[in-house]
Every structure is written in structure tokens, then in C-alpha cells.
Amino acid sequence: MTTGLSAGLGLKPRHYEEAFAAPADGLWFEVHPENYMVDGGPRLAWLETIRSRHPLSLHGVGMSLAAAAEPDPDHLRRLAGLVDRVLPALVSEHLAWSSWRGAYRPDLLPFPRTREALQRVVDNVDRVQRALRRQIAIENPSHYLRIDGHEFDEIAFLTELARRSGCRLLLDVNNVFVSARNLGFAPEAYIDAFPAHLIAEVHLAGHSPDPALGKALLIDSHDAPVAPAVWSLYERLIARAGPRPTLIERDDNLPSFAALQLERRRAVAVLRAPGREAA
Amino acid sequence: MTPTGTPSPSPLAAFQDAFAAALAVPEGAGGGGLPGHPDLAGLVAQPGFAVYRNTVMKGCVDALQANYPSIAGLVGEAWFRAAAVVHARAHPPLRPTLLDYGAGFAEFLAAFEPARELPYLPDVARLDRCWTEAHVARDEVPVAAAMLARLEPADLARTVLRPHASARWAWFDDQPIRSIWQRSREVAQGEAVAGDVNADLRWCGEGVLIVRPEAAVRWVPLQRADCAFLDVCAAGGTLAAAAGAALAVDAQADLSALIARLLDAGAFGQLELSTDQFQEPP
């Protein structure tokens, strides 16, 4: 692992003081840069304060890389400004679209993985990496729909994207589990086939059953602890790929900072298991 | 390169046009009418489509509720979220920075038929918006009273005090908007207990300054003369001109107390001497 990062936590305003005070110990924090694209004020001040003690990761949700359009230049400029300001250890985005023809939809929307889409995402990742003057990592999203017209499976698409744009990948193990359940594939096969040498970061999060349909449809809700089945997939991944910076994501139904630290320590234990070394 | 005047969008663009249009159709509104993309009927028919539709709408409504806590407190969460859905359909977010979402919510409420019996709502929403703007404004060290005290008396009249980058103020002629807003905001932030918002309200005009001189947003009650004074400062007028405007709306205004009150609140970010006016003869 080249970054020296162990397991990290999503940073929430309610936990700023405890996050700052937490022992460094390989701990790092991830935020959505969209929440810090402001001119000033306490949020930005807290982010810089925490950055003075812990490495940061900027995990974007709004670049809309898979839209059939260039990234919004203003959004890209603001991201570059934040990157220059906090010098994050990692920068990442999603294989999805959200902004389209002047409106933003707060979700990570799917698309047919065609050659046209691949070229578009390659071009957009290239634009972002040039503007930031650094490599970014692209995350596999959760899937809820069977879409006709895919010309690539997701791993082939991501691998080709990395080869052509020079980006790396963020493997969200919970998204693999959720997508596998919803679309009916084996999550172990996906985890085993994912190109280990391209993984810059791993995400772990909780999911929940759809309120109406129950376990037939899992939602990537980030409102619960990481599920046992997702921990098993994670252990399987790390045993094969070696340690990678790993984030515990939690956005809703937020527990205490101490409870998140406990989950994080479980990831640290997996990363430190005997015989593990960087791939 | 995209040729100019392309008549038809690419397959990816056509998919996104159709998907975006389908997201905008409320659930149960019928499957027909999805523009120009027959494949999409098969997606909308799957249970998973509702996950996207619900997530998008929840994201908009949550963001609006976070940005307008006083309104949510006044009308109740159910009413607020129902109104927020109507608002989101008409005014979806333009950017992924949702901290900034809902800039026009006050105008929306002013034209929103179900809100007609609550005529104070739009102005209360304006103050929530002022709070948001103050919260994210650029940092600036406020002008200290001592800086003004050090000026030569002859320079005072041509001094220009620029409002602080975070300063927002408003005067409301007819309704105690500041009191209504403050009570609801304090309850929303857990700083006060909920009660009858009308209790002890005096139905008269009120003003307020919302400003973030340091880390935290604060607010102070203003007189009508204070607001007139700040309006002139914002336009780059001198202290002499600002004082004139304050006295024009309230001939009894105590100017030194007014300036001290505003300085103490951290209302100013820059102190300059105007070279345009009041030039001393050589």
C-alpha cells in the first residue's frame, strides 16, 4: 500500500471534534467535496483543522462522468480549488451520471455500458485528471435495474477505462453485494475477477431491504453497520489483493464516533492479518 | 468535436433524456408519455426504478429541509416535505452543491396556494436563506470599534464602512418576522423548546442582521434606521451619507449608539476613506 493509509471513516459535522482528537494511527477521513465547495465558514475551517492531523480523501458525487456531456467547468474548477487547499491523499468519483442538461439529480444514475459511453467516460476522466493534475479513482455503483444494451460487463468496462484514462478504481464491496442480490449474480465471482492492481481504495457500508419489497430489493442506504456477508467478501478480497485503504461509509442513522471506530478497527484487523502485504 | 446543430442526440444522450424525463414523472402517474425511447418502458416497469426516483426526490427534499429549518418547524415536517416535493418538481437543483439548494424557496412559497394563510412564511424563508449565505460566505476579519476610534474627527464623515462579507439584513414593515424566525430556528437547533409561535408576539415591524464575524452565525435585532444605514454602506456611501439615510427614516435615531451596535455585531468588513467626496482644501 503506497499511501500509508489504513482504514478510514466518513467524516460528519457531528463528529468534527472527536475526529480531530482521534489518535492518528493510520486513520484517515473521507468527505464529499460538494459539501465543502464554499467560500469560507466553519465547515471549511473544520476540514482544514482535521486535515492538519489526519489525511483526507475527497469522494465526489457530482461530476456526472457518465453523462453524454463534458463535466461542468465551474464544478471542476471548485473541485480543483479544494484539492489545492487540502491536498487529499485520495480523490475519487463514480461510474454514473447525475447532472444532465442543466439539472442535477442527487443520485448515481445507471446507463448502458456501450463503446460510446466508454469513450465519453474516458474523455471525462481525462479532463478531470488534467484539471486536478493527479490520478483519480472511479467507483462501481450499486445497481437496481436490468438494462438492455450493455456491450461490456462492469469489470471489463472499468478495466478498459483505467487502461485508457490512466485512472485507478475504487471497489465498493457493499455495492457489489447489493448489485449481485438485485441483478442476480454471484458477488464472490465479481470480487475474485476485479483487477487487484488497479484498486486504490475499498469502500464498506451498510445496506437495507426495500421498505416495500423487502430483501428482494436491497438499497445501498449507508444507514446501518456493514453486513456480515459484506465483511466476508472484504476478507476474501484483501486475502487476494493485499491491504488497500478501506473506508467505513455511514451517512444516515449516524451512530456515535466510538461505534464507527469499532467498525473501523475490524477493518484494520483484516488489513493487518498475518501474511498480508501490499500487492 | 460535436458538430453544431446536431439534429438528433447520441444513443447515450437519448437514454439520458428519456431516463431524466421518466424520473420526473411521479410514481403511479401512468407509464405512458415517456418521450422517444421505447427501451425505457422496460426499465420504469422494474421495481428498481422507484429506488432512483425516490432517492432523487429524497435528496432534494432533505436538502431543502436542511436549508430551511425554520419553515419546517413552523409548518410541520409532513407539510414541509409535501411542499418540498412540489418545489423540487418545479425547481430541481442546478448544481451538486446542495448546501446552496433552494435559493428561490421564499418566492416559491409566496406563490404557493396552500401557504396563503401563512403570509409570514416567505419572509421567514428569506431569513433562513440569509443564514445559509452567511454560513458559507468568505471569511473576513470584522472592523473593530477601535479602528473607528483611531480616526481623525475630520476623516469620520468621509469614512466608508463596507458591510462584512457574511452580513445580511432586512427590515419588515408589518410583521415580527425576526421574532417568528428566531423562535422557530432556535427550536429547530435545540436551543429552545417548542411552544405557541404566536405567544407574546408583538405584531409590529422588525429588522434583523444575520452575520458571521467569526466561526458562528449570529443575529441581532435592528431598528429601521440601522437597516437604512447599512443599505447606504453596502452601496459604498460615506458615514455622512449613511447617517443622513438613518435620520431620514427616524429623526430620533441615536447615531453613535447605532454605529456602536453595528460594530459590536461585527457588521463591517472594511474601513476605507473616500477620496471622491469631502476633499479637504489644500
XYZ file of C-alpha atoms in Angstrom:
561
model
C 0.000 0.000 0.000
C 1.741 3.137 -1.183
C -0.335 5.732 0.619
C 0.328 4.540 4.178
C -3.412 4.717 4.807
C -5.089 2.024 6.879
C -8.839 2.135 7.494
C -10.701 5.452 7.408
C -14.110 6.881 8.256
C -16.618 9.081 6.502
C -16.487 12.470 8.236
C -19.709 14.003 9.527
C -20.098 17.505 11.041
C -21.479 15.990 14.269
C -18.146 14.194 14.791
C -15.710 17.010 13.930
C -14.273 17.398 17.430
C -13.822 13.667 18.064
C -12.409 13.159 14.568
C -9.810 15.837 15.155
C -8.832 14.408 18.549
C -8.711 10.741 17.469
C -5.272 9.066 17.525
C -3.687 9.276 14.071
C -2.730 5.576 13.835
C -3.314 5.269 10.061
C -6.748 6.857 10.479
C -7.994 8.997 7.599
C -11.265 10.719 6.748
C -13.350 10.960 3.602
C -15.799 13.709 2.655
C -17.957 14.607 -0.312
C -16.212 17.672 -1.756
C -19.615 19.086 -2.790
C -20.280 19.795 0.909
C -17.135 21.919 1.141
C -17.352 23.919 -2.087
C -17.970 27.131 -0.174
C -16.171 30.460 0.009
C -15.475 30.204 3.739
C -17.035 29.487 7.086
C -16.864 26.842 9.803
C -17.178 23.743 7.581
C -14.103 24.588 5.577
C -12.261 25.652 8.736
C -13.060 22.304 10.370
C -11.921 20.391 7.307
C -8.567 22.211 7.349
C -8.235 21.656 11.103
C -8.845 17.922 10.758
C -6.524 17.816 7.750
C -3.766 19.189 9.961
C -3.812 15.879 11.902
C -5.264 13.256 9.529
C -5.055 12.506 5.783
C -8.193 13.277 3.762
C -9.942 11.673 0.813
C -12.276 13.668 -1.459
C -15.033 11.397 -2.770
C -17.122 13.256 -5.323
C -20.769 12.529 -6.086
C -21.474 15.299 -8.573
C -19.069 15.173 -11.529
C -21.540 13.165 -13.654
C -18.733 11.446 -15.550
C -21.054 9.137 -17.493
C -23.290 11.904 -18.836
C -23.011 12.458 -22.579
C -21.520 15.861 -21.853
C -18.334 17.398 -20.511
C -18.029 17.951 -16.755
C -19.358 21.327 -15.610
C -16.269 23.592 -15.797
C -17.348 25.569 -12.736
C -17.763 22.403 -10.659
C -14.397 21.129 -11.860
C -12.730 24.444 -11.007
C -14.191 24.342 -7.495
C -13.013 20.758 -7.004
C -9.525 21.723 -8.174
C -9.552 24.606 -5.696
C -10.476 22.279 -2.831
C -7.823 19.744 -3.890
C -5.198 22.508 -3.868
C -6.409 23.639 -0.467
C -6.491 20.348 1.468
C -4.032 18.223 -0.582
C -6.029 14.995 -0.215
C -4.334 11.595 -0.187
C -7.087 10.213 -2.445
C -9.597 11.669 -4.913
C -12.436 9.584 -6.325
C -15.712 9.729 -8.265
C -18.411 7.351 -9.515
C -19.168 5.459 -12.698
C -22.537 7.187 -13.026
C -24.285 10.339 -14.168
C -26.317 12.883 -12.211
C -26.173 16.270 -13.962
C -27.860 16.437 -17.327
C -28.991 19.412 -19.411
C -28.646 21.888 -16.580
C -30.306 19.987 -13.732
C -28.671 17.896 -11.007
C -30.325 14.729 -9.684
C -28.935 13.702 -6.304
C -28.287 10.045 -7.145
C -25.812 7.879 -9.078
C -27.762 7.018 -12.214
C -27.136 3.995 -14.457
C -26.522 3.794 -18.214
C -25.869 1.161 -20.891
C -22.144 0.346 -20.873
C -21.574 0.848 -24.596
C -18.466 1.784 -26.573
C -19.899 5.292 -26.854
C -20.277 5.503 -23.067
C -16.745 4.174 -22.518
C -15.261 6.808 -24.822
C -17.267 9.500 -23.058
C -16.186 8.418 -19.558
C -12.554 8.064 -20.693
C -12.658 11.639 -22.055
C -14.327 12.982 -18.913
C -11.936 11.239 -16.510
C -9.090 12.584 -18.618
C -10.468 16.126 -18.285
C -10.792 15.781 -14.527
C -7.312 14.325 -14.082
C -5.783 17.091 -16.202
C -7.622 19.792 -14.241
C -6.578 18.278 -10.900
C -3.112 17.317 -12.173
C -3.475 13.940 -10.458
C -4.900 10.459 -10.808
C -8.420 9.770 -9.545
C -10.182 6.502 -8.692
C -13.577 5.505 -10.119
C -16.153 3.573 -8.055
C -18.526 0.795 -9.101
C -22.070 1.999 -8.218
C -24.971 -0.009 -6.786
C -27.400 -1.341 -9.388
C -31.166 -1.656 -9.200
C -32.115 -2.166 -12.863
C -31.512 -4.734 -15.565
C -30.551 -2.599 -18.543
C -30.518 -3.934 -22.100
C -27.744 -2.967 -24.447
C -24.620 -3.354 -22.311
C -21.621 -4.029 -24.580
C -19.259 -4.585 -21.614
C -19.707 -6.141 -18.212
C -18.839 -3.740 -15.428
C -15.377 -5.098 -14.647
C -14.349 -5.095 -18.325
C -15.655 -1.524 -18.647
C -13.781 -0.319 -15.565
C -10.585 -2.109 -16.559
C -10.662 -0.586 -20.034
C -11.461 2.833 -18.537
C -8.398 2.557 -16.285
C -6.190 1.404 -19.171
C -7.236 4.241 -21.469
C -7.501 7.116 -18.965
C -4.791 6.113 -16.521
C -7.258 6.289 -13.605
C -7.461 3.752 -10.780
C -10.511 2.070 -9.274
C -12.444 2.262 -6.041
C -14.065 -1.069 -5.248
C -17.186 -0.699 -3.108
C -17.750 -4.175 -1.688
C -21.202 -3.334 -0.368
C -22.236 -2.103 -3.829
C -21.084 -5.432 -5.271
C -23.197 -7.298 -2.722
C -26.264 -5.091 -3.281
C -25.959 -5.268 -7.079
C -25.408 -9.039 -7.001
C -28.585 -9.528 -4.984
C -30.625 -7.138 -7.127
C -29.404 -8.344 -10.526
C -28.788 -11.990 -9.653
C -25.073 -12.671 -9.961
C -22.508 -14.192 -7.603
C -20.726 -11.467 -5.604
C -17.739 -13.756 -4.931
C -17.114 -14.115 -8.670
C -17.153 -10.338 -9.102
C -14.786 -9.799 -6.159
C -12.431 -12.507 -7.483
C -12.393 -11.068 -11.018
C -11.802 -7.436 -10.033
C -8.306 -6.294 -11.124
C -6.438 -6.045 -7.818
C -3.565 -3.961 -9.163
C -5.981 -1.138 -10.060
C -7.618 -0.834 -6.622
C -6.705 2.467 -4.966
C -9.394 2.282 -2.282
C -12.086 -0.015 -0.899
C -15.485 1.039 0.481
C -17.553 -0.806 3.076
C -21.050 0.287 4.074
C -24.395 -0.955 5.318
C -27.465 -1.630 3.197
C -31.129 -2.173 3.953
C -34.070 -4.028 2.417
C -36.516 -2.020 0.302
C -39.417 -0.849 2.515
C -41.990 -2.329 0.112
C -40.241 -5.314 -1.446
C -38.048 -6.484 1.426
C -34.913 -8.478 0.727
C -35.837 -8.966 -2.937
C -34.504 -5.434 -3.458
C -31.567 -4.189 -1.388
C -30.882 -0.476 -1.075
C -27.368 0.937 -0.697
C -28.625 3.077 2.179
C -25.465 3.711 4.258
C -27.713 3.722 7.318
C -26.596 0.540 9.076
C -23.414 -1.254 10.131
C -21.512 -3.237 7.486
C -23.350 -6.561 6.990
C -21.668 -9.905 7.870
C -21.819 -11.062 4.239
C -20.028 -7.886 3.150
C -17.306 -8.435 5.772
C -16.799 -11.942 4.348
C -16.425 -10.565 0.821
C -13.998 -7.952 2.123
C -11.835 -10.581 3.844
C -11.848 -12.597 0.637
C -10.772 -9.535 -1.352
C -7.957 -8.485 0.993
C -6.649 -12.065 1.225
C -6.179 -11.996 -2.546
C -5.331 -8.340 -3.263
C -3.407 -7.387 -0.131
C -4.172 -4.386 2.081
C -5.831 -1.365 0.489
C -7.042 1.905 2.091
C -10.514 0.974 3.326
C -13.365 3.303 4.210
C -16.323 2.667 6.511
C -19.122 4.784 4.988
C -22.066 5.884 7.088
C -24.430 8.695 6.065
C -27.752 8.102 7.814
C -28.889 6.862 11.207
C -25.494 8.059 12.388
C -24.091 6.217 15.435
C -21.532 7.560 17.908
C -17.979 8.174 16.746
C -16.884 5.389 19.116
C -19.208 2.904 17.369
C -17.738 3.854 13.989
C -14.232 3.441 15.406
C -15.158 -0.101 16.490
C -16.213 -0.977 12.935
C -13.067 0.621 11.636
C -10.918 -1.488 13.953
C -12.461 -4.591 12.463
C -11.257 -3.450 9.023
C -7.829 -2.662 10.462
C -7.661 -6.213 11.829
C -8.410 -7.639 8.387
C -5.755 -5.399 6.829
C -3.175 -6.474 9.428
C -3.870 -10.200 9.321
C -0.643 -12.257 9.133
C 0.776 -12.856 5.688
C -0.818 -9.753 4.184
C 1.438 -7.432 2.278
C 0.907 -4.863 -0.411
C 0.267 -6.337 -3.825
C -15.825 17.602 -31.528
C -19.585 17.869 -31.573
C -20.922 19.235 -34.862
C -23.050 22.294 -34.316
C -26.743 21.939 -34.908
C -26.729 18.136 -34.464
C -30.315 17.141 -35.194
C -30.533 14.011 -33.026
C -28.745 13.172 -29.769
C -26.336 10.223 -29.485
C -27.708 6.947 -28.082
C -26.234 7.773 -24.640
C -27.734 11.263 -24.707
C -31.090 9.857 -25.845
C -31.007 7.371 -22.958
C -30.281 10.175 -20.501
C -33.029 12.385 -21.928
C -35.545 9.570 -21.549
C -34.317 8.461 -18.107
C -34.384 12.032 -16.788
C -37.898 12.530 -18.156
C -39.072 9.281 -16.553
C -37.596 10.286 -13.178
C -39.635 13.469 -13.307
C -42.927 11.589 -13.708
C -44.432 10.893 -10.270
C -44.900 7.240 -9.352
C -48.342 5.981 -10.314
C -48.841 8.742 -12.861
C -49.017 6.110 -15.592
C -46.348 4.591 -17.819
C -47.313 6.444 -20.976
C -45.822 9.601 -22.325
C -42.141 8.785 -21.902
C -40.570 10.712 -24.731
C -38.922 8.941 -27.613
C -37.193 5.961 -26.017
C -39.156 2.705 -26.161
C -36.499 0.809 -24.130
C -37.277 2.882 -21.116
C -40.745 1.423 -20.534
C -38.962 -1.812 -19.607
C -36.839 0.000 -17.028
C -39.657 2.006 -15.483
C -41.666 -1.216 -15.095
C -38.940 -2.739 -12.876
C -39.275 -2.233 -9.102
C -35.719 -0.868 -9.031
C -36.710 2.225 -10.990
C -38.551 3.556 -7.949
C -35.282 3.418 -5.971
C -33.796 6.057 -8.275
C -36.987 8.122 -8.331
C -37.231 8.023 -4.532
C -33.540 8.701 -3.933
C -33.534 11.720 -6.232
C -36.633 13.187 -4.595
C -35.438 12.413 -1.049
C -32.116 14.113 -1.834
C -33.912 17.280 -2.961
C -36.361 17.316 -0.050
C -33.701 16.560 2.605
C -31.502 19.356 1.242
C -34.358 21.863 1.273
C -35.332 20.856 4.815
C -31.723 21.247 5.971
C -31.590 24.713 4.408
C -34.990 25.890 5.711
C -35.279 24.525 9.275
C -37.432 27.437 10.473
C -40.050 26.816 7.801
C -40.104 23.096 8.556
C -40.565 23.954 12.240
C -43.441 26.364 11.570
C -45.481 24.207 9.212
C -44.542 20.734 10.492
C -42.447 18.123 8.756
C -45.250 16.478 6.753
C -46.491 19.776 5.281
C -42.941 20.907 4.603
C -41.929 17.716 2.801
C -45.086 17.746 0.680
C -44.385 21.360 -0.311
C -40.726 20.493 -0.951
C -41.773 17.812 -3.459
C -43.838 20.380 -5.387
C -40.906 22.795 -5.219
C -38.379 20.157 -6.392
C -40.515 19.258 -9.420
C -40.660 22.904 -10.473
C -37.139 23.848 -9.377
C -34.734 20.890 -9.380
C -31.193 21.530 -8.131
C -28.981 23.102 -10.773
C -25.702 22.067 -9.139
C -24.471 19.217 -6.935
C -23.641 21.671 -4.142
C -26.903 21.145 -2.260
C -25.824 23.449 0.587
C -26.880 26.114 -1.870
C -30.157 24.492 -2.996
C -33.461 26.330 -2.787
C -32.325 29.932 -3.299
C -35.799 30.814 -4.624
C -37.847 28.964 -1.993
C -39.202 32.213 -0.495
C -40.600 33.266 -3.882
C -41.995 29.761 -4.356
C -43.813 29.988 -1.003
C -45.151 33.446 -1.854
C -46.906 31.948 -4.881
C -47.817 28.614 -3.227
C -51.584 28.475 -2.787
C -51.609 26.207 0.331
C -49.326 28.745 2.098
C -51.692 31.669 1.588
C -52.963 31.622 5.156
C -49.403 31.969 6.479
C -48.385 35.307 4.939
C -45.192 35.493 7.019
C -43.705 32.283 5.566
C -41.873 33.823 2.562
C -40.081 36.406 4.699
C -39.144 33.786 7.312
C -37.745 31.703 4.439
C -35.731 34.746 3.327
C -34.062 34.814 6.750
C -33.219 31.094 6.588
C -31.628 31.852 3.229
C -29.695 34.762 4.761
C -28.418 32.353 7.433
C -27.192 29.915 4.756
C -25.468 32.697 2.823
C -23.799 33.998 5.977
C -22.697 30.473 6.927
C -20.785 29.856 3.676
C -19.604 33.405 2.901
C -15.904 34.135 2.577
C -14.046 34.691 5.853
C -13.279 38.289 6.754
C -11.931 39.922 9.922
C -14.602 42.363 11.111
C -13.822 46.033 11.602
C -13.223 46.666 15.305
C -14.652 49.691 17.095
C -11.110 50.715 17.995
C -10.300 51.247 14.314
C -13.028 53.835 14.031
C -11.987 55.439 17.308
C -8.474 55.994 15.949
C -9.710 58.085 13.008
C -9.189 61.832 12.971
C -12.538 63.525 13.631
C -12.148 65.335 10.317
C -11.983 61.995 8.480
C -15.087 60.490 10.072
C -17.594 61.952 7.647
C -15.743 60.615 4.583
C -15.180 57.177 6.089
C -16.758 54.270 4.219
C -17.643 51.139 6.187
C -18.189 48.156 3.871
C -20.573 45.520 5.240
C -18.946 42.243 6.261
C -18.829 39.577 3.520
C -21.295 37.469 5.521
C -23.646 40.296 6.571
C -27.294 40.065 5.514
C -30.017 42.328 6.905
C -33.652 43.019 6.356
C -36.404 45.268 7.642
C -40.003 44.028 7.706
C -42.611 46.771 7.943
C -45.691 44.917 9.077
C -44.854 41.618 10.736
C -42.495 40.452 13.514
C -40.620 38.240 11.065
C -37.401 38.266 13.066
C -39.146 37.036 16.243
C -41.041 34.299 14.382
C -37.890 33.199 12.566
C -35.699 33.284 15.664
C -38.093 31.197 17.762
C -38.546 28.573 15.099
C -34.828 28.447 14.317
C -33.899 28.085 17.984
C -36.376 25.241 18.414
C -35.028 23.572 15.246
C -31.486 23.873 16.589
C -32.473 22.546 20.004
C -31.810 25.894 21.698
C -35.403 26.447 22.773
C -38.430 24.308 23.459
C -41.344 24.283 21.076
C -44.334 26.371 22.020
C -47.004 28.552 20.506
C -45.177 30.667 17.996
C -47.739 33.434 18.490
C -47.240 33.685 22.254
C -46.051 37.160 23.280
C -45.547 38.270 19.687
C -45.934 41.990 19.141
C -47.310 42.495 15.640
C -45.111 45.363 14.566
C -42.230 45.928 12.148
C -38.857 44.351 12.910
C -35.384 44.225 11.461
C -32.513 41.804 11.810
C -28.825 41.485 10.973
C -27.513 37.977 10.292
C -23.729 37.856 10.214
C -20.779 35.525 10.790
C -17.940 37.715 12.062
C -16.028 34.645 13.293
C -16.847 30.920 13.320
C -20.544 31.062 14.197
C -23.506 32.746 12.526
C -25.199 35.206 14.888
C -28.169 37.526 14.623
C -29.090 40.805 16.271
C -32.307 42.835 16.177
C -32.087 46.001 14.100
C -34.038 49.248 14.045
C -35.316 50.664 10.815
C -32.577 53.312 10.930
C -29.890 50.606 11.253
C -31.122 48.972 8.055
C -31.203 52.289 6.183
C -27.658 52.963 7.413
C -26.419 49.545 6.223
C -28.120 49.957 2.834
C -26.034 53.087 2.176
C -22.851 51.389 3.436
C -23.471 48.488 1.054
C -23.752 50.934 -1.838
C -20.346 52.395 -0.915
C -21.708 55.588 0.651
C -19.821 57.526 3.310
C -20.696 57.582 7.000
C -22.129 61.056 6.428
C -24.447 59.722 3.735
C -25.370 56.648 5.794
C -26.124 58.822 8.800
C -28.327 61.008 6.635
C -30.289 57.987 5.440
C -30.732 56.727 9.010
C -32.049 60.103 10.184
C -34.356 60.304 7.182
C -36.268 57.205 8.336
C -36.006 58.010 12.054
C -35.241 61.569 13.048
C -34.776 60.419 16.663
C -32.076 57.843 15.821
C -29.041 57.944 18.135
C -26.252 57.730 15.563
C -23.357 56.961 17.891
C -25.343 54.159 19.558
C -26.366 52.876 16.111
C -22.764 52.698 14.853
C -21.569 51.138 18.109
C -24.310 48.483 17.893
C -23.377 47.559 14.332
C -19.630 47.490 15.049
C -20.243 45.331 18.103
C -22.227 42.879 15.960
C -19.333 42.580 13.506
C -21.387 44.088 10.688
C -18.456 45.615 8.798
C -15.565 44.052 6.926
C -13.633 47.006 5.523
C -12.958 50.571 6.571
C -11.899 52.964 3.807
C -11.567 56.690 3.381
C -13.476 58.044 0.421
C -11.403 60.205 -1.872
C -14.388 61.199 -4.017
C -16.149 63.455 -1.608
C -15.466 65.805 1.248
C -11.962 66.582 -0.046
C -10.150 68.884 2.330
C -8.936 72.061 0.625
C -5.130 72.103 0.217
